[in-house]
Coordinates of N, CA and C and ligand atoms in Angstrom, one line a residue:
X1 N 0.0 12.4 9.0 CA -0.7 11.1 9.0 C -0.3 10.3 7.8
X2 N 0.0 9.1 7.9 CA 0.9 8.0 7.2 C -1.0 7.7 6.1
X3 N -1.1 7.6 5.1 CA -1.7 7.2 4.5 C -1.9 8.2 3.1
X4 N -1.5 9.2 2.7 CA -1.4 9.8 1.2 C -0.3 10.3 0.9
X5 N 0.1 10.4 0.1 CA -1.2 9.8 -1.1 C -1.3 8.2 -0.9
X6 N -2.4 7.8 -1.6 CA -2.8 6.7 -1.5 C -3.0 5.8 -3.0
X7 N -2.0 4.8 -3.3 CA -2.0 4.1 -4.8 C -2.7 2.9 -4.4
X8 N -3.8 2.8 -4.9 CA -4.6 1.2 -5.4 C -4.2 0.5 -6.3
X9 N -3.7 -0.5 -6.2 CA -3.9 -1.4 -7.7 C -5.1 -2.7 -7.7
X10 N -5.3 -2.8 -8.6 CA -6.3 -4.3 -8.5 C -5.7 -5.3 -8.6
X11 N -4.6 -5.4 -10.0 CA -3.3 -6.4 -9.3 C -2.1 -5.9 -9.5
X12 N -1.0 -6.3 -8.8 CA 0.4 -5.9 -8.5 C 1.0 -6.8 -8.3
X13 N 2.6 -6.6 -8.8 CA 3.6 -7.8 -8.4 C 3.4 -7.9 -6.9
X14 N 3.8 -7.1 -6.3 CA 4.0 -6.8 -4.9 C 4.0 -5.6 -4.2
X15 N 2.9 -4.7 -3.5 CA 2.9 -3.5 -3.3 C 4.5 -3.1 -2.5
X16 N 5.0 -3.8 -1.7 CA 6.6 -3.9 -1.5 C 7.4 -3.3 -2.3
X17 N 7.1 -3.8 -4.0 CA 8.0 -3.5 -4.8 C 7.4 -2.2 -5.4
X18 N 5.9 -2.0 -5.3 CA 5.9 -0.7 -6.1 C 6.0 0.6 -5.0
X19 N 5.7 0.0 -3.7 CA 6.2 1.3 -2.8 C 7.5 1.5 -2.8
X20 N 8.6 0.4 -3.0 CA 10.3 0.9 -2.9 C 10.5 1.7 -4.2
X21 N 9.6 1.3 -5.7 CA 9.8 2.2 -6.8 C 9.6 3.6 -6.5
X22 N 8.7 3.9 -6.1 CA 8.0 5.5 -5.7 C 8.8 5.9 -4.8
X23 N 9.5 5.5 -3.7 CA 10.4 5.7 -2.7 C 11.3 6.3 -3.5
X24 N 12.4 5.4 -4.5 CA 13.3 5.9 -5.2 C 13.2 6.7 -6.0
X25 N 11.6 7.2 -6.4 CA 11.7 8.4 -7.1 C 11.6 9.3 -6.4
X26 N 11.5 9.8 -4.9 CA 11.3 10.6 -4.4 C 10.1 10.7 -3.6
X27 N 9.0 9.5 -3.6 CA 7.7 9.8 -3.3 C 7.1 10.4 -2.1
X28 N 6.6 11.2 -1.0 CA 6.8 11.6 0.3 C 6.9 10.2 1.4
X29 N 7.2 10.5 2.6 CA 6.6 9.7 3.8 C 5.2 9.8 3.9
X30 N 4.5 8.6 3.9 CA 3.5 8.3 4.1 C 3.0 7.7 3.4
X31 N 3.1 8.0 2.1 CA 2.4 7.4 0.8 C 2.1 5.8 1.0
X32 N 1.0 5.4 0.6 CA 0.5 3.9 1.2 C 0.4 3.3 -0.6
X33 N 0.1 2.5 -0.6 CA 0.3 1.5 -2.0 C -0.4 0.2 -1.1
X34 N -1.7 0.2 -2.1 CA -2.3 -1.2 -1.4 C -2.6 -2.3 -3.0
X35 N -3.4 -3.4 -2.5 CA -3.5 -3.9 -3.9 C -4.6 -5.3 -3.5
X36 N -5.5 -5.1 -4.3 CA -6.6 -6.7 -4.3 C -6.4 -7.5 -4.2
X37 N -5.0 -7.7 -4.9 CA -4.0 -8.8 -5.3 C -2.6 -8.7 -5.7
X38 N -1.3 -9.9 -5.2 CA -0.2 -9.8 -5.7 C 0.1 -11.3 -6.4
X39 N 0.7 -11.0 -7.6 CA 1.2 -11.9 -8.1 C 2.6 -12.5 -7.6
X40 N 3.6 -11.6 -7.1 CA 4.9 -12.2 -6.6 C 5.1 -11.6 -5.2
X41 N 3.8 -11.7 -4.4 CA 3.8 -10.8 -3.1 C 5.0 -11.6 -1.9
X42 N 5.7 -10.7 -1.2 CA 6.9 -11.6 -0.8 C 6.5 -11.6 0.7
X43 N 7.2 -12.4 1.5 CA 7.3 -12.2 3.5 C 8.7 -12.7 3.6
X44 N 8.6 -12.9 4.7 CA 10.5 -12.8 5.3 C 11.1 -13.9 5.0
X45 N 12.1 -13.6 5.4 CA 13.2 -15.1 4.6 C 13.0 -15.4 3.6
X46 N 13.0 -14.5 2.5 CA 12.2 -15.1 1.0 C 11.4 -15.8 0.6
X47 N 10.6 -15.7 1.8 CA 9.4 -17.0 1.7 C 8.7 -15.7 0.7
X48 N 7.3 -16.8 -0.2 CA 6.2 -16.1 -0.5 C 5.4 -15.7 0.1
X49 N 4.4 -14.4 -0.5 CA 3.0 -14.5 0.7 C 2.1 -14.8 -0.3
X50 N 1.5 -15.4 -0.3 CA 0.0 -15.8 -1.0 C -1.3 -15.7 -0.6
X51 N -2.1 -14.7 -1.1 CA -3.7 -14.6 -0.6 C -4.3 -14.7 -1.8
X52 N -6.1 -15.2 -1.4 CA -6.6 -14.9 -2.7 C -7.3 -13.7 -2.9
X53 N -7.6 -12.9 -3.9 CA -7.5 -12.0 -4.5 C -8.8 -11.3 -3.4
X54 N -8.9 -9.9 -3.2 CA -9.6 -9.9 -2.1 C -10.3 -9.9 -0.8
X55 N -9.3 -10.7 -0.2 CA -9.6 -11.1 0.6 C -8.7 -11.0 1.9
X56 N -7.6 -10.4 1.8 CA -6.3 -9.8 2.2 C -6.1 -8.4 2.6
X57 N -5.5 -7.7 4.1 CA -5.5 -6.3 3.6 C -3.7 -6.5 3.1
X58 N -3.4 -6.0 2.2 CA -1.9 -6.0 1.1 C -1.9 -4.3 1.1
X59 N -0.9 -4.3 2.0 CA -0.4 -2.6 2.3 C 1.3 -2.7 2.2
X60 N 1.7 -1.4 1.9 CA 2.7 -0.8 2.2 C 2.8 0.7 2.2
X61 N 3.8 1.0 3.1 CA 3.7 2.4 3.2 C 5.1 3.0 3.5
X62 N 5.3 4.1 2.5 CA 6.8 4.8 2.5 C 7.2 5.6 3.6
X63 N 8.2 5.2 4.9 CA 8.5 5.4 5.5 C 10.0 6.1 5.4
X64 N 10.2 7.9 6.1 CA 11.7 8.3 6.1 C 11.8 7.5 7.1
X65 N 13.7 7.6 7.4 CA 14.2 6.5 8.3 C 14.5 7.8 9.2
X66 N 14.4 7.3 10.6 CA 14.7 8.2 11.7 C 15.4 7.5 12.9
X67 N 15.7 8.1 14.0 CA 16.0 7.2 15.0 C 15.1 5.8 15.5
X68 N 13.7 5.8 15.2 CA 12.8 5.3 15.7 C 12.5 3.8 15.1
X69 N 13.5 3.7 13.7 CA 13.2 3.0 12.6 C 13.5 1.2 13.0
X70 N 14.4 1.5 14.0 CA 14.5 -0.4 14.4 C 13.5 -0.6 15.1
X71 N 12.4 0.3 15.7 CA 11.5 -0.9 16.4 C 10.0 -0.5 15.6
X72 N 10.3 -0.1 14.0 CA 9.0 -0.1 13.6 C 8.8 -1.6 13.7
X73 N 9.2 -2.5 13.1 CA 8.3 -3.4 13.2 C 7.6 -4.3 14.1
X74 N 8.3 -3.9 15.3 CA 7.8 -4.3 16.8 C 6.5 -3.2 17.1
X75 N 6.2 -1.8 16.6 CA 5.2 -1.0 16.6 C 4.1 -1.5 15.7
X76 N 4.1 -1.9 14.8 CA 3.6 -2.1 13.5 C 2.6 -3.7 14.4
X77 N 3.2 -4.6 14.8 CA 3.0 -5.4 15.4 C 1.9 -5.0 16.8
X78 N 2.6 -4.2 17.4 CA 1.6 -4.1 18.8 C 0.6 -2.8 18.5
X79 N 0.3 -2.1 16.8 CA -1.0 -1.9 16.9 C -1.9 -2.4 15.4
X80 N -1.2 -3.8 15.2 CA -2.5 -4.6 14.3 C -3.0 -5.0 15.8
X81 N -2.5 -5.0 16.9 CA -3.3 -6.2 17.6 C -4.3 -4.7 18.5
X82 N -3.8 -3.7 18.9 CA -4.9 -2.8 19.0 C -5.9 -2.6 18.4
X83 N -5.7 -2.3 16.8 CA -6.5 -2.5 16.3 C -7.9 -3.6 16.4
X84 N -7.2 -4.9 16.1 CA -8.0 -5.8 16.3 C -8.1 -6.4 17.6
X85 N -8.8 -6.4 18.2 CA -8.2 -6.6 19.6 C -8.0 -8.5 19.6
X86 N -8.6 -9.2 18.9 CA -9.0 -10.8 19.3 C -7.3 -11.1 18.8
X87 N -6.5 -10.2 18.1 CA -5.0 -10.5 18.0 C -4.2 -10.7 19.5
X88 N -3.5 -11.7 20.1 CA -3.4 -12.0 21.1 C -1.6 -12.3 21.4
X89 N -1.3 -12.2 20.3 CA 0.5 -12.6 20.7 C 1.0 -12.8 19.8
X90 N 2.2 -12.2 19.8 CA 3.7 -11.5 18.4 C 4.0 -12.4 18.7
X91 N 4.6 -13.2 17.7 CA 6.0 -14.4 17.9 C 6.7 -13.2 17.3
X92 N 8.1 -13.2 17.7 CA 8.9 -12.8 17.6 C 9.9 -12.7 15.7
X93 N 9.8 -12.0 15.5 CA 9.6 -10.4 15.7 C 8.5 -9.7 15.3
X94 N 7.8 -10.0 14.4 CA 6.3 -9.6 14.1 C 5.2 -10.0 13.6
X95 N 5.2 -11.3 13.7 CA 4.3 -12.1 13.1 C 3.4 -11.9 14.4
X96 N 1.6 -11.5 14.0 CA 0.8 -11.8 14.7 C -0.5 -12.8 14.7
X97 N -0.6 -13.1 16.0 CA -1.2 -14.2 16.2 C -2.6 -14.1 16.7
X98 N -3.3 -15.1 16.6 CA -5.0 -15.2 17.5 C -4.4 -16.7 17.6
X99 N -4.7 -16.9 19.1 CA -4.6 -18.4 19.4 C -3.8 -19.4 18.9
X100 N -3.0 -18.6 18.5 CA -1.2 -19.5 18.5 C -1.2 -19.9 16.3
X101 N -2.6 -18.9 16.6 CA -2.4 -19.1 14.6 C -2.2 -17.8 14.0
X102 N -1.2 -17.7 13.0 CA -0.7 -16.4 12.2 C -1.7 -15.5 11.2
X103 N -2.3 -14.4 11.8 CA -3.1 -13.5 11.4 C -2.9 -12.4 10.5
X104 N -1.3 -12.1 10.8 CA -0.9 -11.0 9.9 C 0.7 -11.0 10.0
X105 N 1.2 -10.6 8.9 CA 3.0 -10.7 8.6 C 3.3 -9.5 8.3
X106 N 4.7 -8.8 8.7 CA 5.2 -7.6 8.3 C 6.7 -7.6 7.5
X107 N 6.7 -6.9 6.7 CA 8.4 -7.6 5.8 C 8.7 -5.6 5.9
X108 N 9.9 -5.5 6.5 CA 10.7 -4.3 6.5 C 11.4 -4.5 5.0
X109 N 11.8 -3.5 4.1 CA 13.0 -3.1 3.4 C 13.1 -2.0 3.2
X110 N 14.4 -1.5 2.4 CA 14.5 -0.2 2.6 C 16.0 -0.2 2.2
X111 N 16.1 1.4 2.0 CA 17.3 2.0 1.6 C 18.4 3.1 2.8
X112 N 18.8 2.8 3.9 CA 18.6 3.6 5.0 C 19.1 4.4 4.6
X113 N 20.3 4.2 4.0 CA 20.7 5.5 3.1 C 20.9 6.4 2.5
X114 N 19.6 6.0 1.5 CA 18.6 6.7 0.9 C 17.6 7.5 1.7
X115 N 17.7 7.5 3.0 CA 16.5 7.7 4.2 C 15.2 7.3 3.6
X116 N 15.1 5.9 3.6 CA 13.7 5.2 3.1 C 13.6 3.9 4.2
X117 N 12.2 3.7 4.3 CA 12.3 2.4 4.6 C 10.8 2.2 3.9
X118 N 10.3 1.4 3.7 CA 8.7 0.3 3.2 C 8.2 -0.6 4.3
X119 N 7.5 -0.4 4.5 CA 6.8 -1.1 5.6 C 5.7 -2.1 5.1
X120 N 5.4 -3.3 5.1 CA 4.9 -3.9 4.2 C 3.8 -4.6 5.4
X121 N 2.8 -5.2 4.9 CA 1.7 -5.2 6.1 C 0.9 -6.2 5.3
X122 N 1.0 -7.9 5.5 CA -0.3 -8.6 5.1 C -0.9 -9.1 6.1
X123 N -2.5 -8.9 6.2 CA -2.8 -9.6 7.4 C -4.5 -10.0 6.6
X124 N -4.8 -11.6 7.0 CA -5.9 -12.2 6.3 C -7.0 -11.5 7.0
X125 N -8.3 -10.6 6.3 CA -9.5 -10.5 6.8 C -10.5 -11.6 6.6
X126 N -10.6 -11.6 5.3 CA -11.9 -12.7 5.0 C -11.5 -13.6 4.3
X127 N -10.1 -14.6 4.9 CA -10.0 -15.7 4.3 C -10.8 -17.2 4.7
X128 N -11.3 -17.3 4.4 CA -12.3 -18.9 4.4 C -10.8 -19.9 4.9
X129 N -10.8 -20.4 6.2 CA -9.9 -21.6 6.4 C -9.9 -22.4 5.4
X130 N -10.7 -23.0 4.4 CA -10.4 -23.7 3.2 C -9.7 -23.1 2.3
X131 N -9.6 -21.7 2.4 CA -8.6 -20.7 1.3 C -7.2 -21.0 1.3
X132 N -6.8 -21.1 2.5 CA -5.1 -20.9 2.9 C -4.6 -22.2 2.0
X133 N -3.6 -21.9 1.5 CA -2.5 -22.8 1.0 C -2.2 -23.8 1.4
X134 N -2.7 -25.0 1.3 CA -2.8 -26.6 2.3 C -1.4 -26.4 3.2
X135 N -0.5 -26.3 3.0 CA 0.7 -26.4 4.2 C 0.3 -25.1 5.4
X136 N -0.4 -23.8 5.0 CA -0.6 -23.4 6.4 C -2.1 -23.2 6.9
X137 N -3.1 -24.4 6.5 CA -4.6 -24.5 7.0 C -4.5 -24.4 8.2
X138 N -3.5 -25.5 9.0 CA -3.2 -25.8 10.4 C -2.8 -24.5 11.6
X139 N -2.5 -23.7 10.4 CA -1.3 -22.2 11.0 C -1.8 -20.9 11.1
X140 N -2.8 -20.7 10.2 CA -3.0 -19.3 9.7 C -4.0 -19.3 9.8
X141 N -4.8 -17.8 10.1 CA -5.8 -17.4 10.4 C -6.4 -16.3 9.6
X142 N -7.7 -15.7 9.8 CA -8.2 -14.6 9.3 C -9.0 -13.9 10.3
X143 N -9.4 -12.5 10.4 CA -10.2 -11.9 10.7 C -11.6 -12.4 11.1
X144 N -11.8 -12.9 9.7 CA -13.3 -13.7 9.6 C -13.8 -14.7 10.6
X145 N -12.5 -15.7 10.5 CA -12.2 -16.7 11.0 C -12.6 -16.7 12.6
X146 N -11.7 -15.5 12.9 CA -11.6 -15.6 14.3 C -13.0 -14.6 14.9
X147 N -13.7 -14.3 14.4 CA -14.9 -13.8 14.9 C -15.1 -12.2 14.8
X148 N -14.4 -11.3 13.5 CA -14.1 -10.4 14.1 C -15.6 -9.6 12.9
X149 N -15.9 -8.3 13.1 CA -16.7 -8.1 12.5 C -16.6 -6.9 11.2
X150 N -15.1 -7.0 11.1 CA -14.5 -6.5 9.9 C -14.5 -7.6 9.2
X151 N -15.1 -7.0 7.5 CA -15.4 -8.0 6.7 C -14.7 -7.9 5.2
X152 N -14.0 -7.1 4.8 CA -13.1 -6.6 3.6 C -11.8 -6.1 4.3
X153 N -11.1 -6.0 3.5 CA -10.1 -4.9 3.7 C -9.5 -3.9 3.6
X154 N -10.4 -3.1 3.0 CA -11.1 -1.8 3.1 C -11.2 -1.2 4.6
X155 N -12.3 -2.3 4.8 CA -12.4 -2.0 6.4 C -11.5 -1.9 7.2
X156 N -10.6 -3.0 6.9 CA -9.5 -3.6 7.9 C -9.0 -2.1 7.8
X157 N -8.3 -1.9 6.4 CA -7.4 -0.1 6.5 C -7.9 0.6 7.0
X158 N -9.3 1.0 6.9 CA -9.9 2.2 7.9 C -9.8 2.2 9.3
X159 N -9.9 1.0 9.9 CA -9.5 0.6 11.1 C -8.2 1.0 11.6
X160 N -7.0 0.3 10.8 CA -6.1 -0.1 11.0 C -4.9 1.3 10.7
X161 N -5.4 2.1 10.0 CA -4.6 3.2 9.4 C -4.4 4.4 10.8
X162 N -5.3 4.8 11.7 CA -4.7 5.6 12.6 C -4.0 5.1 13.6
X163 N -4.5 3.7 14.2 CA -3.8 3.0 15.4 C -2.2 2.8 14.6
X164 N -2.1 2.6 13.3 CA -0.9 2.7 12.9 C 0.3 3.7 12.7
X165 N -0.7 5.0 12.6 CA -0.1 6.4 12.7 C 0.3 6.0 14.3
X166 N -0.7 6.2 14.8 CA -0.1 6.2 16.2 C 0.9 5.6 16.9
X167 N 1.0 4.3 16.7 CA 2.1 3.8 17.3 C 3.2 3.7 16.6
X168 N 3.0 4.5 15.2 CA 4.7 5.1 14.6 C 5.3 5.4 15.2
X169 N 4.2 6.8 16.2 CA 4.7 8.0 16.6 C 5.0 7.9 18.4
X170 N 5.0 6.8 18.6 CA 4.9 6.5 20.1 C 5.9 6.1 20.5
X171 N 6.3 6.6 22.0 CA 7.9 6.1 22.8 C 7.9 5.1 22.3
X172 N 9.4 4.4 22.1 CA 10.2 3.5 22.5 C 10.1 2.4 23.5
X173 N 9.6 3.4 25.0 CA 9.1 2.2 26.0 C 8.2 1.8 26.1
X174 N 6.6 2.4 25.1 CA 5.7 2.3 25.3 C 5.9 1.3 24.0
X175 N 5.8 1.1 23.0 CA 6.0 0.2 22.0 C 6.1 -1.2 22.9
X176 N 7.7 -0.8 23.6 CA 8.2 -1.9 24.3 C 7.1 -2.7 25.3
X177 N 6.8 -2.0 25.9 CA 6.4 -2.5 26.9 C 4.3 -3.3 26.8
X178 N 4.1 -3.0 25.4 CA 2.8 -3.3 24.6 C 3.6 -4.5 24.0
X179 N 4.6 -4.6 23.3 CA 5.1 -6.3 22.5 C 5.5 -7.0 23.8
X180 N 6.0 -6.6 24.7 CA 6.3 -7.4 25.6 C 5.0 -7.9 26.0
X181 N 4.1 -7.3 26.8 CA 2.7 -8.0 26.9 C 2.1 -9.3 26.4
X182 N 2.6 -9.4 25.0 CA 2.3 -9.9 24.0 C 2.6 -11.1 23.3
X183 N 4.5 -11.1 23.8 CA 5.4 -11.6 23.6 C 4.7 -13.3 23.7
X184 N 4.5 -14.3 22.2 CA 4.1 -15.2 22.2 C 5.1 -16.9 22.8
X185 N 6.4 -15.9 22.9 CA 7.3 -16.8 22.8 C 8.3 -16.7 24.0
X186 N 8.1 -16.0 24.9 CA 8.3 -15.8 26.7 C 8.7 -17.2 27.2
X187 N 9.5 -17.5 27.7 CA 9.2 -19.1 28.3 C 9.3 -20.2 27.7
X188 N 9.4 -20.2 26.7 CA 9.3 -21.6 25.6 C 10.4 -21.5 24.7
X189 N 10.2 -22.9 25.0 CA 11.7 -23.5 24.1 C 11.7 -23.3 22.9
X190 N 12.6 -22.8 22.2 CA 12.8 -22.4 20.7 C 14.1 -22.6 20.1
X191 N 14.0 -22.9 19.0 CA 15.2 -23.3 18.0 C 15.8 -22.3 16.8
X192 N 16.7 -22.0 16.3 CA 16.9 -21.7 15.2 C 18.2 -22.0 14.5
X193 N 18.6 -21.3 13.4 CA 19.4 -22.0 12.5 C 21.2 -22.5 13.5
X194 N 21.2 -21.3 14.4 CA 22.0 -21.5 15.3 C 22.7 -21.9 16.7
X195 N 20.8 -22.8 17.2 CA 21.1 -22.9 18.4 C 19.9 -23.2 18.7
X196 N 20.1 -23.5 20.3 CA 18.0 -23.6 20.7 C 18.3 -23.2 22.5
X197 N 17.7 -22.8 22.5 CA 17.6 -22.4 24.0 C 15.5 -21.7 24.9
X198 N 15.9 -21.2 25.8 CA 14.2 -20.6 26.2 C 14.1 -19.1 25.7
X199 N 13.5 -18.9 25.0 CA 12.8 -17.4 25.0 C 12.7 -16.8 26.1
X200 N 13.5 -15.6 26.1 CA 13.6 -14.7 27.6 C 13.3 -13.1 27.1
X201 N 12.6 -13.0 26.5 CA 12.1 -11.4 26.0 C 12.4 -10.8 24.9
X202 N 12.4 -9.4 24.4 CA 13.3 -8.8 23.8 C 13.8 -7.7 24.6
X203 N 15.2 -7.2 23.6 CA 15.9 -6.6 24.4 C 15.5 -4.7 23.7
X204 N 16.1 -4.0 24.6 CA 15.3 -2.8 23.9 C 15.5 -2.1 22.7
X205 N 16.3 -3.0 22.0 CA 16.4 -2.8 20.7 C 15.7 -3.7 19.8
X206 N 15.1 -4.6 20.4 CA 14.0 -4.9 19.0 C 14.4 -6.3 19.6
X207 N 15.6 -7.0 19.8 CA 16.4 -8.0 19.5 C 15.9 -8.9 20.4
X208 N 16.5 -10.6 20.1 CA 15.4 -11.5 20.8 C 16.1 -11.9 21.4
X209 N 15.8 -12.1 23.2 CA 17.3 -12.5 24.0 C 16.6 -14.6 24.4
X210 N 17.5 -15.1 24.1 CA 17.5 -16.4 24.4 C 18.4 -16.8 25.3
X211 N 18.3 -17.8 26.2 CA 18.3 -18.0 27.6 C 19.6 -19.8 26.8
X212 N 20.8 -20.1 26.7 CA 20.8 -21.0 26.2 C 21.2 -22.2 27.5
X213 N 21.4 -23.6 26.9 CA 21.8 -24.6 28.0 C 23.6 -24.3 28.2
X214 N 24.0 -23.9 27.3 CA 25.3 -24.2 27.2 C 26.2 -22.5 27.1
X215 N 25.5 -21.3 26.4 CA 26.2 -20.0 26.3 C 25.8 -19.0 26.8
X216 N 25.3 -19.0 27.8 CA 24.4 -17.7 28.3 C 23.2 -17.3 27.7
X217 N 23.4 -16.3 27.9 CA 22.1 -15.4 27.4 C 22.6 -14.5 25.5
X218 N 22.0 -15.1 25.1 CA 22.3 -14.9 23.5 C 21.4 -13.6 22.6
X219 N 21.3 -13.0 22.1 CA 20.7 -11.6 21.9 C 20.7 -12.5 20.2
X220 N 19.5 -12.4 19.4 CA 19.4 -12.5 18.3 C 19.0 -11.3 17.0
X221 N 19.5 -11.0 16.5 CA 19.0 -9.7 15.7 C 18.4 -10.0 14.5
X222 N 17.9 -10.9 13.9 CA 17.5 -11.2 12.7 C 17.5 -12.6 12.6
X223 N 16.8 -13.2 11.4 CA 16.3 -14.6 11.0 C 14.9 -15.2 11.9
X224 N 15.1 -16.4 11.9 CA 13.5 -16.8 12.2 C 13.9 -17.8 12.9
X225 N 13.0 -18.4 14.1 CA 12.8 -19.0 15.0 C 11.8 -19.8 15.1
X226 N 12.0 -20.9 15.7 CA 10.7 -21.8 15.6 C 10.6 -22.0 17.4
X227 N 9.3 -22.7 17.4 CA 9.0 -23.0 18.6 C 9.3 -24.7 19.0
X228 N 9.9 -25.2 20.2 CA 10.3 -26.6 19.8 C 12.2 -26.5 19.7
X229 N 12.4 -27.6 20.2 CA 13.7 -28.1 20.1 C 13.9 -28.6 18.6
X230 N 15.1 -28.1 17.6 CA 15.1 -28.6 16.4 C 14.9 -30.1 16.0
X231 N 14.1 -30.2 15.2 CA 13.4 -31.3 14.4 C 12.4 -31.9 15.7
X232 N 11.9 -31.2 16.6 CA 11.0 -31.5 17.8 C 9.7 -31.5 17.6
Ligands
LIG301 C1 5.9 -12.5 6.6 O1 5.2 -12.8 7.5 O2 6.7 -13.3 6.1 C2 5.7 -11.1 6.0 C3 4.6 -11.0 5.0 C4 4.4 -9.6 4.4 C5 3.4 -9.7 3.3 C6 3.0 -8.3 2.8 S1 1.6 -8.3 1.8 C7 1.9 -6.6 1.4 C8 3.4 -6.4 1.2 N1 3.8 -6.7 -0.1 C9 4.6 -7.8 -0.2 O3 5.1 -8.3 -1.2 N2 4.8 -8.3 1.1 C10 4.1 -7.5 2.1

């Protein structure tokens, strides 16, 4: 079971970076590293993540790499939303959602290498809509927010820690076939740095197949996607 040992901090640069340190020293699979607060806590595409202190559950957990390791994050994704049930749809690739607003973010790194991966996990419990960072009030959600009756994130972990063992350890098709459910971005038009076309699923490798006007059907393996025809 993915959760010990278990490192608290009250603040941390980024539990990300202190689970890849422990990683490199050898630390077991499973080991979790959580934190009250991060000063340089990161999310994908080098964006920042920002919570206030608190009020966030800020996890990571030391993962060996196996065959199973390209669709943690699509696992990781379809059981916050078990967990929580009012979670209602992944945009692609793991960002989850309640009613088309962003509830919780996942950032993979790792050393495959090394047979490591970090699994990184922020998702807002008891952020007050007035909390969020003025550019995502419009965007982002919490626990709280959405009605749920977890109220720290403490809680949230206790909740959140075996549905996550579990769908570590779960087929391939069953993963698959729970994100697809889910899939926020099925049918709609989307853009990214290379193109824009319809969202037409994922493929059984994690990857996001786009439907284009002009090149077929396009398989994306990484970067970020918006909803909307560019500048739309
Ligand atoms: C994203 O949606 O961009 C991913 C956000 C991931 C944030 C979490 S918070 C805990 C862990 N430590 C970090 O520095 N990042 C992840």
């Amino acid at each position: 079971m993915i959760g010990s040992p278990h490192v608290h901090h009250r603040v941390t640069d980024s539990t990300n970076e202190r689970a890849k340190r422990l990683a490199a020293d050898g630390t077991p699979h499973g080991t979790l590293v959580t934190a009250d607060e991060q000063t340089a806590g990161r999310g994908r595409q080098g964006r920042q993540w920002v919570a206030p202190p608190g009020r966030a559950l800020l996890m990571s957990v030391v993962l060996g790499v196996d065959d199973r390791t390209p669709l943690v994050p699509l696992a990781t994704a379809v059981a916050i939303c078990h967990a929580f049930p009012q979670a209602d749809g992944i945009k692609w690739p793991n960002d989850v959602w309640v009613g088309g607003r962003k509830l919780a973010g996942i950032l993979i790194e790792g050393r495959p290498r090394d047979g490591w991966a970090v699994l990184g996990i922020g998702l807002n419990v008891a952020t007050e809509p007035g909390e969020f960072p003025e550019e995502l009030r419009e965007t982002a959600t919490s626990l709280k927010a959405s009605g749920s009756d977890v109220a720290t994130p403490g809680e949230a972990l206790d909740v959140l820690l075996p549905v996550l063992d579990a769908w570590l350890e779960a087929p391939s098709d069953a993963v698959l076939s729970e994100w697809r459910a889910r899939d926020a971005l099925r049918g709609r038009r989307i853009s990214w740095a290379g193109g824009e076309g319809v969202a037409a699923g994922v493929g059984d490798d994690g990857s996001l197949l786009v439907e284009t006007d002009d090149a077929g059907v396009q398989s994306l393996h990484a970067g970020e996607v918006h909803l909307g025809s560019p500048g739309g």
